[in-house]
Coordinates of C-alpha atoms in Angstrom, one line a residue:
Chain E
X1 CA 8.0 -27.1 25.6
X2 CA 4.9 -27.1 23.3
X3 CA 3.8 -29.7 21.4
X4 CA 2.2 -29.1 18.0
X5 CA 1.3 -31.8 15.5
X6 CA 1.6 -31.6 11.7
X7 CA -1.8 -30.7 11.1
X8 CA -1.4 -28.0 13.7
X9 CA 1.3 -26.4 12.5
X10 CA 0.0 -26.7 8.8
X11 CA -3.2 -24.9 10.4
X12 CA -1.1 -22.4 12.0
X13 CA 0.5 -21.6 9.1
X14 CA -2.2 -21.2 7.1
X15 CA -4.3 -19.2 9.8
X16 CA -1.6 -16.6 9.9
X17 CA -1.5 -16.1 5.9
X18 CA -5.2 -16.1 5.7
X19 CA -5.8 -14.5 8.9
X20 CA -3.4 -10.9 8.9
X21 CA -4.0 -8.2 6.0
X22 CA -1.4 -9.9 3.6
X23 CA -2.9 -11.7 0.5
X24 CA -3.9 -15.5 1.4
X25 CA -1.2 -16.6 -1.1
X26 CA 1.8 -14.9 0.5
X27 CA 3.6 -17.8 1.1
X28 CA 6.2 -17.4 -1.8
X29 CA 7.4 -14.2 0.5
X30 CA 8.3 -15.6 3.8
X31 CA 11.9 -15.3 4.7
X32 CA 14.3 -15.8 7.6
X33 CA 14.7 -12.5 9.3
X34 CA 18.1 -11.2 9.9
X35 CA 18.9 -11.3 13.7
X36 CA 18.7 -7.6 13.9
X37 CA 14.9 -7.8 12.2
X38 CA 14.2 -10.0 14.9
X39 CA 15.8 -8.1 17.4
X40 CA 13.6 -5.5 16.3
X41 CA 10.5 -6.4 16.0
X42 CA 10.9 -8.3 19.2
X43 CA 11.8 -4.8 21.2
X44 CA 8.7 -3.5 19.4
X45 CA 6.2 -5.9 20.6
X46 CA 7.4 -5.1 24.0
X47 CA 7.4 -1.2 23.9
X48 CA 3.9 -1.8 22.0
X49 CA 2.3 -0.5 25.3
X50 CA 4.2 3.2 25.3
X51 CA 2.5 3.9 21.9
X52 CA 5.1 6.9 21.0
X53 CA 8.4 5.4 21.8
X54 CA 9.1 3.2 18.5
X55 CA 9.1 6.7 17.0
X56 CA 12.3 7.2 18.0
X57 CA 13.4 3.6 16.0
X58 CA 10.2 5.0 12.9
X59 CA 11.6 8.5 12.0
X60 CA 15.5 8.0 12.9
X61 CA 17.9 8.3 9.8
X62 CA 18.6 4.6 8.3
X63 CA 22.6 4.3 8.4
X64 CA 23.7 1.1 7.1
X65 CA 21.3 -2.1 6.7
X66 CA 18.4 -2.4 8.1
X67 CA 16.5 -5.5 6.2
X68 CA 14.3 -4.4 2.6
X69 CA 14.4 -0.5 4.2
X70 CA 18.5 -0.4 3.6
X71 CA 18.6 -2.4 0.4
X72 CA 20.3 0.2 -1.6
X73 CA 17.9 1.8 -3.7
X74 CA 15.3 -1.0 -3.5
X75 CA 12.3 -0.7 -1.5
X76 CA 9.6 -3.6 -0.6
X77 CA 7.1 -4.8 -3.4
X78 CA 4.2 -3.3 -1.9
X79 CA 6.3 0.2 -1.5
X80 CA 6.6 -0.1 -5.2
X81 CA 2.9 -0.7 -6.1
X82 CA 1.9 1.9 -4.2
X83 CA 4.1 4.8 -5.6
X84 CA 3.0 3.0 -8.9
X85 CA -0.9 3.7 -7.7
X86 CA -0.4 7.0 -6.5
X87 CA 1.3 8.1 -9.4
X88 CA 4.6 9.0 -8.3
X89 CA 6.0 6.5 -10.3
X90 CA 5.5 7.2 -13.8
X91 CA 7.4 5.6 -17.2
X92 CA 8.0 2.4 -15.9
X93 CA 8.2 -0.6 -18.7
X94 CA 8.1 -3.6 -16.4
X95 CA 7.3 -4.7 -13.1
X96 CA 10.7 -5.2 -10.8
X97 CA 11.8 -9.3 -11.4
X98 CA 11.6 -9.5 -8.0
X99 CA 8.2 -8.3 -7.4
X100 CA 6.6 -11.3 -9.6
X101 CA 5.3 -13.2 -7.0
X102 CA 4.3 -10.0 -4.8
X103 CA 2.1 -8.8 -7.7
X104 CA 0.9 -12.5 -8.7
X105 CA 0.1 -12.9 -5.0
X106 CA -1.6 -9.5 -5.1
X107 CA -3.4 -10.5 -8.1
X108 CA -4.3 -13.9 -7.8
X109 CA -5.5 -14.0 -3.8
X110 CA -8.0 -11.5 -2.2
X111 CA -6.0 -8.2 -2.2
X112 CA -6.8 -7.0 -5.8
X113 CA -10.4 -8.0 -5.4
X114 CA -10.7 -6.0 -2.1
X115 CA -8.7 -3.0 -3.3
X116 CA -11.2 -3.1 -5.8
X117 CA -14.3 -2.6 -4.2
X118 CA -13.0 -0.2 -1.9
X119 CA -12.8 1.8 -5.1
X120 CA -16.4 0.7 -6.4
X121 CA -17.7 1.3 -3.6
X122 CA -16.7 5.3 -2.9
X123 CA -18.0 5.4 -6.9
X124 CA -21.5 3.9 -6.1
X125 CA -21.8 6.1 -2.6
X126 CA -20.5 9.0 -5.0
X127 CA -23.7 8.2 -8.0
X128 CA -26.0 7.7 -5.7
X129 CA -25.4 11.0 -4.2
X130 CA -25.9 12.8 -7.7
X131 CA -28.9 15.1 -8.3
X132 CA -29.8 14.0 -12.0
X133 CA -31.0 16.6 -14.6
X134 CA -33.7 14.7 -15.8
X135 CA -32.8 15.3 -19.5
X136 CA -30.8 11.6 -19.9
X137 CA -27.4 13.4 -20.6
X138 CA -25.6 12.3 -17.8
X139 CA -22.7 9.6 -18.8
X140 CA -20.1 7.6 -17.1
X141 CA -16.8 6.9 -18.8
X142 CA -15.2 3.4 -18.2
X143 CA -12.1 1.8 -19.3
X144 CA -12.3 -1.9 -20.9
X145 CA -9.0 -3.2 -20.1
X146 CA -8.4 -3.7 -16.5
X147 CA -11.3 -2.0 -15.5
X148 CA -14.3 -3.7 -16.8
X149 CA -12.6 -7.0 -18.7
X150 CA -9.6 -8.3 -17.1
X151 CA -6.7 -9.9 -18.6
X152 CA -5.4 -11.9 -15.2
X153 CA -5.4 -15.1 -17.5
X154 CA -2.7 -13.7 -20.0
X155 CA -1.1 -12.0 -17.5
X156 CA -0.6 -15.0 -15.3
X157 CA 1.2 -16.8 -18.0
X158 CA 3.3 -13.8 -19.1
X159 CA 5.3 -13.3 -15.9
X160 CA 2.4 -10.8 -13.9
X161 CA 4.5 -7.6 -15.9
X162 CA 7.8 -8.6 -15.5
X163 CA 8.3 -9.2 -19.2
X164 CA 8.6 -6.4 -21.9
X165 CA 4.7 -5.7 -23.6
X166 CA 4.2 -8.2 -26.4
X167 CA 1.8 -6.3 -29.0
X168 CA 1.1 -10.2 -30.9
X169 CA 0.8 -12.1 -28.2
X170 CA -1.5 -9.9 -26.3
X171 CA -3.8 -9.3 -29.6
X172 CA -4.1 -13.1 -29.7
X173 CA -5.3 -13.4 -26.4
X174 CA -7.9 -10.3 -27.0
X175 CA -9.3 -11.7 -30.1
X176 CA -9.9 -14.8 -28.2
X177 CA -12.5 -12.7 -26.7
X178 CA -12.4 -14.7 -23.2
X179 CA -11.2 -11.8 -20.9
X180 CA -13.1 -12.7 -17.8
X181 CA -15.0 -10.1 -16.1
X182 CA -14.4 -7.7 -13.4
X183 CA -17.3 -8.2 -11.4
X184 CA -17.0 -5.3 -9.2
X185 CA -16.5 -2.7 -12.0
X186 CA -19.9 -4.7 -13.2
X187 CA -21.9 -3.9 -9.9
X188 CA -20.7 -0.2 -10.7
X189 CA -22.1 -0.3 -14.7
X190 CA -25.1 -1.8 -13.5
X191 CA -26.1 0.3 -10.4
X192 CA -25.5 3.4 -13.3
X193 CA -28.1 2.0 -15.2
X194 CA -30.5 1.6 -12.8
X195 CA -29.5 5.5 -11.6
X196 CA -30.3 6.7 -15.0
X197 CA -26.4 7.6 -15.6
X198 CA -25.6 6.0 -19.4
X199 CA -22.2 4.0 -19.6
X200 CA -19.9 5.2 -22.5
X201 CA -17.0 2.8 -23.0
X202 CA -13.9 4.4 -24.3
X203 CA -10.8 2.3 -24.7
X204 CA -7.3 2.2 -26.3
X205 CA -8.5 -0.6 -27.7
X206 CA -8.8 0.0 -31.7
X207 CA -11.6 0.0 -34.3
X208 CA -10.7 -3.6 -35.8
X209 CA -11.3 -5.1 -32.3
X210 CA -15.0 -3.9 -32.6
X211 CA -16.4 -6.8 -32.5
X212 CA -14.8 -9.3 -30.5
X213 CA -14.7 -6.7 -28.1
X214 CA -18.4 -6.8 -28.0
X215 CA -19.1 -10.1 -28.0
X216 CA -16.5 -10.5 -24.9
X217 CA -18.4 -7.8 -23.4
X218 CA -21.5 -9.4 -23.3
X219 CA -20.0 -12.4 -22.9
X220 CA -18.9 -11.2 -19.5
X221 CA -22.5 -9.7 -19.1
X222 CA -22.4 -6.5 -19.3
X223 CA -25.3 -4.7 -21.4
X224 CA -26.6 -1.3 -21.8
X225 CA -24.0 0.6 -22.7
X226 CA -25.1 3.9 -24.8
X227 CA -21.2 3.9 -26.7
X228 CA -18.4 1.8 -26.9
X229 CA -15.7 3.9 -28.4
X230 CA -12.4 2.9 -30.0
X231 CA -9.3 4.1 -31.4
X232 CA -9.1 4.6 -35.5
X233 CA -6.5 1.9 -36.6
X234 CA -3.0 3.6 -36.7
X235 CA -4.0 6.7 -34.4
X236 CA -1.0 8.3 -33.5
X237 CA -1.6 10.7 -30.2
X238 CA -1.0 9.4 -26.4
X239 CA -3.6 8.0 -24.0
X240 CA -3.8 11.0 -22.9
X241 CA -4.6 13.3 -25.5
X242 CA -6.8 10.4 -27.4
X243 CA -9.0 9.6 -24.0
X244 CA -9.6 13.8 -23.5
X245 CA -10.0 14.7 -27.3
X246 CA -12.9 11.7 -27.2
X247 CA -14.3 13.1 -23.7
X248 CA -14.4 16.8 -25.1
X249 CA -16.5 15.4 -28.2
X250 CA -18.8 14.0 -25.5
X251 CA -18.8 17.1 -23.3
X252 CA -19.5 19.4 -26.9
X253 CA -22.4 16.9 -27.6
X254 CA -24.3 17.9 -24.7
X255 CA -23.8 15.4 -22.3
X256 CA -22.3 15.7 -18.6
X257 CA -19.5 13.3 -18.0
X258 CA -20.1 12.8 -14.0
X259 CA -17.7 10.3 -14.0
X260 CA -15.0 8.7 -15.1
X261 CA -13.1 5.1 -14.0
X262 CA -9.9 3.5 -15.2
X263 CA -6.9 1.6 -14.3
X264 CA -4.4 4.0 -15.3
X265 CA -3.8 7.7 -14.7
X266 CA -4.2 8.7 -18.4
X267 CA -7.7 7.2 -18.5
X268 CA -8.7 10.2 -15.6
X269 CA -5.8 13.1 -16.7
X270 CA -6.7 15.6 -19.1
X271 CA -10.1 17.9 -19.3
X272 CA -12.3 17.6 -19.5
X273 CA -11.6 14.3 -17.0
X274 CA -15.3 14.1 -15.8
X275 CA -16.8 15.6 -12.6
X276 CA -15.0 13.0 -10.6
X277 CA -12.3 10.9 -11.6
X278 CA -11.6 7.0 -10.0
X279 CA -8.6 4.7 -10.3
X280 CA -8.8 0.9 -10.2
X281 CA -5.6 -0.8 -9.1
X282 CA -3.1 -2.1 -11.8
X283 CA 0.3 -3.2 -11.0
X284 CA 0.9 -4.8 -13.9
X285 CA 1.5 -2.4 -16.9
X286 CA 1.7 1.7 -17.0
X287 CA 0.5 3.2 -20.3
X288 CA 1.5 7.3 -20.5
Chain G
X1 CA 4.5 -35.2 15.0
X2 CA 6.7 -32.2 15.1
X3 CA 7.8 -31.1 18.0
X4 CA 8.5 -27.1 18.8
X5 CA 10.0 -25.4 21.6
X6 CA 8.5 -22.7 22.9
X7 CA 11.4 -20.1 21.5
X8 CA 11.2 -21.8 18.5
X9 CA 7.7 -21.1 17.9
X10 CA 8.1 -17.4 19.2
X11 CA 10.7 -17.4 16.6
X12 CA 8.9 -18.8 13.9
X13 CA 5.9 -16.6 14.8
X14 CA 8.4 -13.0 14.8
X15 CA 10.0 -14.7 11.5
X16 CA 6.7 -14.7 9.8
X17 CA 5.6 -11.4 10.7
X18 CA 8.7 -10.0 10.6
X19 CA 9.3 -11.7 7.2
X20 CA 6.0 -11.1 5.0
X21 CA 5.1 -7.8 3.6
X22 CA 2.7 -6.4 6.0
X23 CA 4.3 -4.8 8.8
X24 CA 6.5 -6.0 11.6
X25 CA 3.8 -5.3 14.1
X26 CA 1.0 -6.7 12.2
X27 CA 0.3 -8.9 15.6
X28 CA -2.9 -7.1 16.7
X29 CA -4.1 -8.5 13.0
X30 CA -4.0 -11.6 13.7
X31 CA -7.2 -13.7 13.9
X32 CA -8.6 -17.0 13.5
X33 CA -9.6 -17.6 9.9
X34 CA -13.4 -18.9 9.1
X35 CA -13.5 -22.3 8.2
X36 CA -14.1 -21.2 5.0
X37 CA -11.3 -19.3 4.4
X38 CA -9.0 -21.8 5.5
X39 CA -10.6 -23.9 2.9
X40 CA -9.8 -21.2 0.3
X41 CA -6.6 -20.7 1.5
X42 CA -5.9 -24.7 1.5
X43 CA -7.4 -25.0 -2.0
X44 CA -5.3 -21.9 -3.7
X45 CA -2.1 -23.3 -1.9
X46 CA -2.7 -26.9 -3.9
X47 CA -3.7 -24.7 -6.8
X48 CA -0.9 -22.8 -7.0
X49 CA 1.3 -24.6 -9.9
X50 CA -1.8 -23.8 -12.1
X51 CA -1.3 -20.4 -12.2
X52 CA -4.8 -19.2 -14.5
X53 CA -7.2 -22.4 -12.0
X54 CA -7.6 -19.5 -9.0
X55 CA -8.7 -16.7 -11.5
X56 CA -12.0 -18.5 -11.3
X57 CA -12.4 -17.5 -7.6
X58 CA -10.4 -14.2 -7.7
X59 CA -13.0 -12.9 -10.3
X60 CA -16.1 -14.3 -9.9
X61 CA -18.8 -12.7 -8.2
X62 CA -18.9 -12.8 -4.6
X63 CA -21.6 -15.0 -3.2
X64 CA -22.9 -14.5 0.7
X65 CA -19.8 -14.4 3.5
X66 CA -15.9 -14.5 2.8
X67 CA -14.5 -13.5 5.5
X68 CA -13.1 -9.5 4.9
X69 CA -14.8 -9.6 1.3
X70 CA -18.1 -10.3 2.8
X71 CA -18.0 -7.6 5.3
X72 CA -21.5 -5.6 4.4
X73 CA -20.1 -2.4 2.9
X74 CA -16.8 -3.0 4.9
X75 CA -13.2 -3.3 2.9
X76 CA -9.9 -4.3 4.6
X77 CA -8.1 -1.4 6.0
X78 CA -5.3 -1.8 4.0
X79 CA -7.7 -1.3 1.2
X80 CA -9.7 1.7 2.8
X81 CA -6.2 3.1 3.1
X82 CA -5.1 2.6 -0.7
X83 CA -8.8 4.6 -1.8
X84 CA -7.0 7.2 0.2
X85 CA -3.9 7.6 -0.8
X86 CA -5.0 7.2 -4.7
X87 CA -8.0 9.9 -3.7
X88 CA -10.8 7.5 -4.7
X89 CA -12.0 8.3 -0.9
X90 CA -12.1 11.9 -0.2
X91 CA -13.8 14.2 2.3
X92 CA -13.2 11.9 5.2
X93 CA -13.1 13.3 8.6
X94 CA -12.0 10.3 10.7
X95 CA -9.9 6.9 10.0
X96 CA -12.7 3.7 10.8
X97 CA -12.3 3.1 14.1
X98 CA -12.0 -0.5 13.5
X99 CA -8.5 0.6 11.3
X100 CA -7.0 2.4 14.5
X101 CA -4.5 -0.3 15.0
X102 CA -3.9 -1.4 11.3
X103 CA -3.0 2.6 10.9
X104 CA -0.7 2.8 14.1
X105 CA 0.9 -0.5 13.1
X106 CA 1.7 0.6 9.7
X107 CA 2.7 4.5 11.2
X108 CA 4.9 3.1 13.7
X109 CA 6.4 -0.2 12.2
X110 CA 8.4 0.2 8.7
X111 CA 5.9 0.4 6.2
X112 CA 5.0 4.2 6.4
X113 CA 9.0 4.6 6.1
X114 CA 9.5 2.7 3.2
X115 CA 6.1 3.8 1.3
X116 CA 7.9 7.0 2.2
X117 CA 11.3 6.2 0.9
X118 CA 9.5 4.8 -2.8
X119 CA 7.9 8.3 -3.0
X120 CA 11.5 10.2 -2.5
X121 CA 13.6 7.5 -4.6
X122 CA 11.3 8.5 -7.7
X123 CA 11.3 12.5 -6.4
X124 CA 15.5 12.3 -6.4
X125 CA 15.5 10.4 -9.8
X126 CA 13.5 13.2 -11.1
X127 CA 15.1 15.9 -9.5
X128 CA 18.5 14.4 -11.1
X129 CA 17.2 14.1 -14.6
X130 CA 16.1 17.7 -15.1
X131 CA 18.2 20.3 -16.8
X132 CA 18.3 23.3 -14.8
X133 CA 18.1 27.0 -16.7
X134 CA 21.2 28.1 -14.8
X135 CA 19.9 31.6 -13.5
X136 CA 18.9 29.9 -10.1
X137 CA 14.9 30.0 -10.9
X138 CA 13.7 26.9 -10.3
X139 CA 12.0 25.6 -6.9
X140 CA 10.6 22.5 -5.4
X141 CA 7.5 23.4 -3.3
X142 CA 7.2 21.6 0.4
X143 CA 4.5 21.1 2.6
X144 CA 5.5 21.1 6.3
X145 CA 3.3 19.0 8.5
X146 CA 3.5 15.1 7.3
X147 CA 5.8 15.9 4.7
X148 CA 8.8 17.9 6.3
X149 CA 8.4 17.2 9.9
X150 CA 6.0 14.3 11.4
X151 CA 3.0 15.1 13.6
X152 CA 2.9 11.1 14.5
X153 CA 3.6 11.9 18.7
X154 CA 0.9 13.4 18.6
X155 CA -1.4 10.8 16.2
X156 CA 0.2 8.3 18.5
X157 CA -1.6 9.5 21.2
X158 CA -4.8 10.7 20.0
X159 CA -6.0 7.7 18.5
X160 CA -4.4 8.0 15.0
X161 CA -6.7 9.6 13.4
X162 CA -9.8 7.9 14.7
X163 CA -10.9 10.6 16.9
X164 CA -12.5 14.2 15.2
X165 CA -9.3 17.3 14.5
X166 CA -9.0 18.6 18.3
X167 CA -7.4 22.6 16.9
X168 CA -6.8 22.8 20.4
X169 CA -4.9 19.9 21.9
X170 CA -3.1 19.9 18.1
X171 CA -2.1 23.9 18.5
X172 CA -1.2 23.1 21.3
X173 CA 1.4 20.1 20.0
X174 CA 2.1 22.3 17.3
X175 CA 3.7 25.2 19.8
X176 CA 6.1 23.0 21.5
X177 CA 8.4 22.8 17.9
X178 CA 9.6 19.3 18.6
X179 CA 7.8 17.1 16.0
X180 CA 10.3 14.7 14.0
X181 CA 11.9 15.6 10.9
X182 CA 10.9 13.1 8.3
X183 CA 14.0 11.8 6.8
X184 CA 13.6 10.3 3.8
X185 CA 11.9 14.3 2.6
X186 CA 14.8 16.2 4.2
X187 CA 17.2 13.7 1.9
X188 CA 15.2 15.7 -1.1
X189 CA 15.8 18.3 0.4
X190 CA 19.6 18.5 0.7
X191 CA 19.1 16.8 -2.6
X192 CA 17.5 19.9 -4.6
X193 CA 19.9 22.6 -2.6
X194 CA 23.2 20.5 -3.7
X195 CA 21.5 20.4 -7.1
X196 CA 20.7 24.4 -7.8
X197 CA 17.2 23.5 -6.8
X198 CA 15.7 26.3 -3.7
X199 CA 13.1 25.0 -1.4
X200 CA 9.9 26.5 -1.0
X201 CA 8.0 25.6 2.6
X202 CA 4.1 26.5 1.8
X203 CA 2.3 25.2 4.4
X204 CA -1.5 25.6 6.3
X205 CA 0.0 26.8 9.5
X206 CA -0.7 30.1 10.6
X207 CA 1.7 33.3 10.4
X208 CA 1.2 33.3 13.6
X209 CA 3.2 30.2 14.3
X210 CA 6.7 31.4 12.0
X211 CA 8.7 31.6 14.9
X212 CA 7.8 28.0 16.4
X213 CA 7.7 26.3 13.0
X214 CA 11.2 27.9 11.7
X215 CA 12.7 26.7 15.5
X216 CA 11.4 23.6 14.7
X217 CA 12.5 23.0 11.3
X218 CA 16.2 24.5 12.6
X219 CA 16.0 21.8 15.4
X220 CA 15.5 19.1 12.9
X221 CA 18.0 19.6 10.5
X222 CA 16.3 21.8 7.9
X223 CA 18.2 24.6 6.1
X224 CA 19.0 26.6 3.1
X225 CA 15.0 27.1 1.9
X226 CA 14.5 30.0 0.2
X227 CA 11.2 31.1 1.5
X228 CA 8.4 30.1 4.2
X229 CA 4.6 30.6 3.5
X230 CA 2.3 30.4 6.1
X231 CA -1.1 31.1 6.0
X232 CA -2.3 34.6 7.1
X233 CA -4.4 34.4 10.5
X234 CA -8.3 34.0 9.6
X235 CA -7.4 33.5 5.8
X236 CA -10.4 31.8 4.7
X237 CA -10.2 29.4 1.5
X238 CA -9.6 26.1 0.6
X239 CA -6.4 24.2 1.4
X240 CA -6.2 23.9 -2.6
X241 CA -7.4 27.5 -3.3
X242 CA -4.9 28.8 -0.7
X243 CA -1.9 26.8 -2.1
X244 CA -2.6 27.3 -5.7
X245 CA -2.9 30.6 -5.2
X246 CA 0.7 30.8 -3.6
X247 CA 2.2 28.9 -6.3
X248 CA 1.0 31.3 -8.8
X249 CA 2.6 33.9 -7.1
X250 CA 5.8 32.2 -7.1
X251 CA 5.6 31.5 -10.6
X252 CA 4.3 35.1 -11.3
X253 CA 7.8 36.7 -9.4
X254 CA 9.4 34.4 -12.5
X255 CA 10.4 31.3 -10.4
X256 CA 10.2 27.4 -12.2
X257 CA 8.0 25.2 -10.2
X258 CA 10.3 21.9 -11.1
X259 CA 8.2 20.2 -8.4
X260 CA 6.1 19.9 -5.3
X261 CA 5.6 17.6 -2.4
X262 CA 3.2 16.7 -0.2
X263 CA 0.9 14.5 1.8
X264 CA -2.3 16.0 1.1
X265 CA -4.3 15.3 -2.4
X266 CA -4.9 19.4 -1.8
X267 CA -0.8 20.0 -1.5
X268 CA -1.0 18.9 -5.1
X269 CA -4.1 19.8 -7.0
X270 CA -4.6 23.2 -8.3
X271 CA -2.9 24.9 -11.5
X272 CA -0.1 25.6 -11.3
X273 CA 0.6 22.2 -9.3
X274 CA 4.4 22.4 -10.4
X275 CA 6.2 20.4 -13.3
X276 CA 5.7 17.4 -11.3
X277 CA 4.0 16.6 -8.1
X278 CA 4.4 13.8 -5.3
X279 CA 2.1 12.4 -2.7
X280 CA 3.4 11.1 0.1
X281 CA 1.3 8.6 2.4
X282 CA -1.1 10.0 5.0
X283 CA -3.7 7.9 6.4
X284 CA -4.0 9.9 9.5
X285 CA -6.1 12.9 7.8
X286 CA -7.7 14.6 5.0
X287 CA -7.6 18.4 4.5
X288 CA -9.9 19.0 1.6

């Protein structure tokens, strides 16, 4: 028999949430297994020395239940965000109701942060690897929303995506002009600078929001941008087309778009997209 | 002073792993926390019913050592493996050898399966919405190795992708025709042939290796595709020029591309890519 004291225990605890790859806040998703996920995971720590036999258990067709694998139709939070990242999920309106705390978790602890700079970092090894043309034409395309300002505070009182897009209530909290920043997007906008490579925001954001969207821009810090380009009041056309059309007027301008870094697919789809393309996480809204 | 037996705490500790959201063999993971992190942890877990308080820490710039974050250069793997799959990271040629175990947990436990099943959900969904011509045209385009039939036996014992391509010891896996079928693809694919819908297998194998590969798709429950394109023998081209270049045939002999699958970034890149493309998860290797 062990003995383990409070404090123990609450140390345990704690060193297991902070200490495997989940987010330090996972609490909110511990459950009791069912027997058989027990069962399970029990035989698998003891075949963990014969490295291929849990195949057989891996790759075997799922009949009946078999814990968040055999929910019918429903697949774990994390499942979800990334077919949402990966673009295989497209059109959705909402976050799943279940997935609120997952994505608030996600959000909120260390995993957004470090998914983050995984990003910022392949982007940085990427500019740094460029062969300027001397000439000053060279630009970089970055989002505002989610990419370079975040809105985690209205977020994280509108139910972290689970609640239909509220066009009023999120203009209120934009024209507050308080959108903290994200500080790894930052370290990329600033290592541009200092590489020569000019930052050109374009954003869905529109032409009245001119500027309190600067002032939360500098704000946040940044400075040094050579365009911050908005959408005309009552522009009609989707991300898509308005993000490209603006990126062709760049490209027919003269300059080279070497890169280009948003939260959402249609800030990097549609030519001209930029000589390389990079998508910071979002699970909390899709815009088409 | 609580006290725990010793099953009970074994049972608490396979609860917790089995019961969070990493994987259920997330042991090797497992390490003691930094003092600091513990703090953190301690301080968002009292912070929690003030859902904007921790924004301050998630976004503000990082400052010395925390823990993962702090890692010089270094991400999580779980975040190395996201910049994968969303093909921030490209032109790798091994998985960090510090991942090796994160990867094989997440191969051989039930997160590859369910990422896997998210991927096929949204590909059946899509494959049920689509109104077909009725003249028997359209196709879905497959990729064979990690999409159709699982090279994992042989990952699983070659390091899981930490260790440089071996074309020997993996041609040499490749001839014995018994890798797994991956289930949750071949339900798409008795999906699309009950729905009109003709498979296409294009894949980077060799002509060379039809009889083994067919054998081995028989032998794992795959029938009913309408075609199999390997790679002629010493065919030298991208994996993306090579597969486009395919497709365009197809759709040049009059077929419909309604969609295409694979595992690979380069399965799916390349006009035409098909109506709609899907990436399934791969963090074992990049083929550029």
């Amino acid at each position: 028999m062990a003995t383990v004291t409070d404090a123990k225990l609450v140390f345990l605890l704690v060193a297991l949430v902070a200490g495997t790859s989940c987010t330090a806040w996972d609490l909110s998703g511990l459950r009791m297994p069912t027997e058989r996920a027990v069962q399970a995971a029990a035989e698998r720590l003891v075949e963990g020395a014969d490295a291929a036999a849990p195949l057989i258990h891996a790759l075997r067709p799922l009949v009946g239940s078999a814990g968040d694998l055999g929910r019918r139709g429903g697949v774990p939070c994390d499942s979800w965000r990334l077919a949402v990242e990966t673009y295989n999920k497209r059109d959705w309106r909402t976050v799943p109701a279940k997935c609120e705390k997952y994505v608030g978790n996600y959000m909120m602890g260390g995993h957004y942060r470090s998914d983050s700079r995984a990003v910022i970092n392949e982007a940085i090894a990427y500019a740094e690897s460029l062969k300027l043309g001397g000439n000053g034409k060279e630009v970089w395309v970055f989002d505002i929303d989610e990419t370079s300002l975040s809105n985690l505070p209205y977020y994280a009182t509108h139910g972290f995506g689970t609640t239909l897009y509220n066009s009023t209530s999120f203009n209120e909290y934009v024209l507050e002009g308080s959108a903290p920043v994200l500080p790894e997007t930052q370290r990329l906008f600033n290592k541009l600078i200092s590489l020569g490579i000019k930052p050109v925001f374009l954003t869905g954001r529109t032409e009245n929001q001119r500027a309190i969207t600067v002032a939360n821009l500098r704000r946040q810090g940044y400075s040094g941008w050579m365009n911050l380009l908005l959408k005309p009041v009552g522009f009609k056309a989707s991300a898509i087309a308005y993000k490209s059309g603006e990126r062709k007027k760049l490209q027919d301008a003269g300059f080279v778009i070497v890169g280009n870094i948003g939260d959402q697919w249609s800030d990097i789809l549609g030519a001209p997209e930029g000589a390389r393309t990079f998508k910071l996480p979002d699970p909390l809204y899709y815009i088409g």
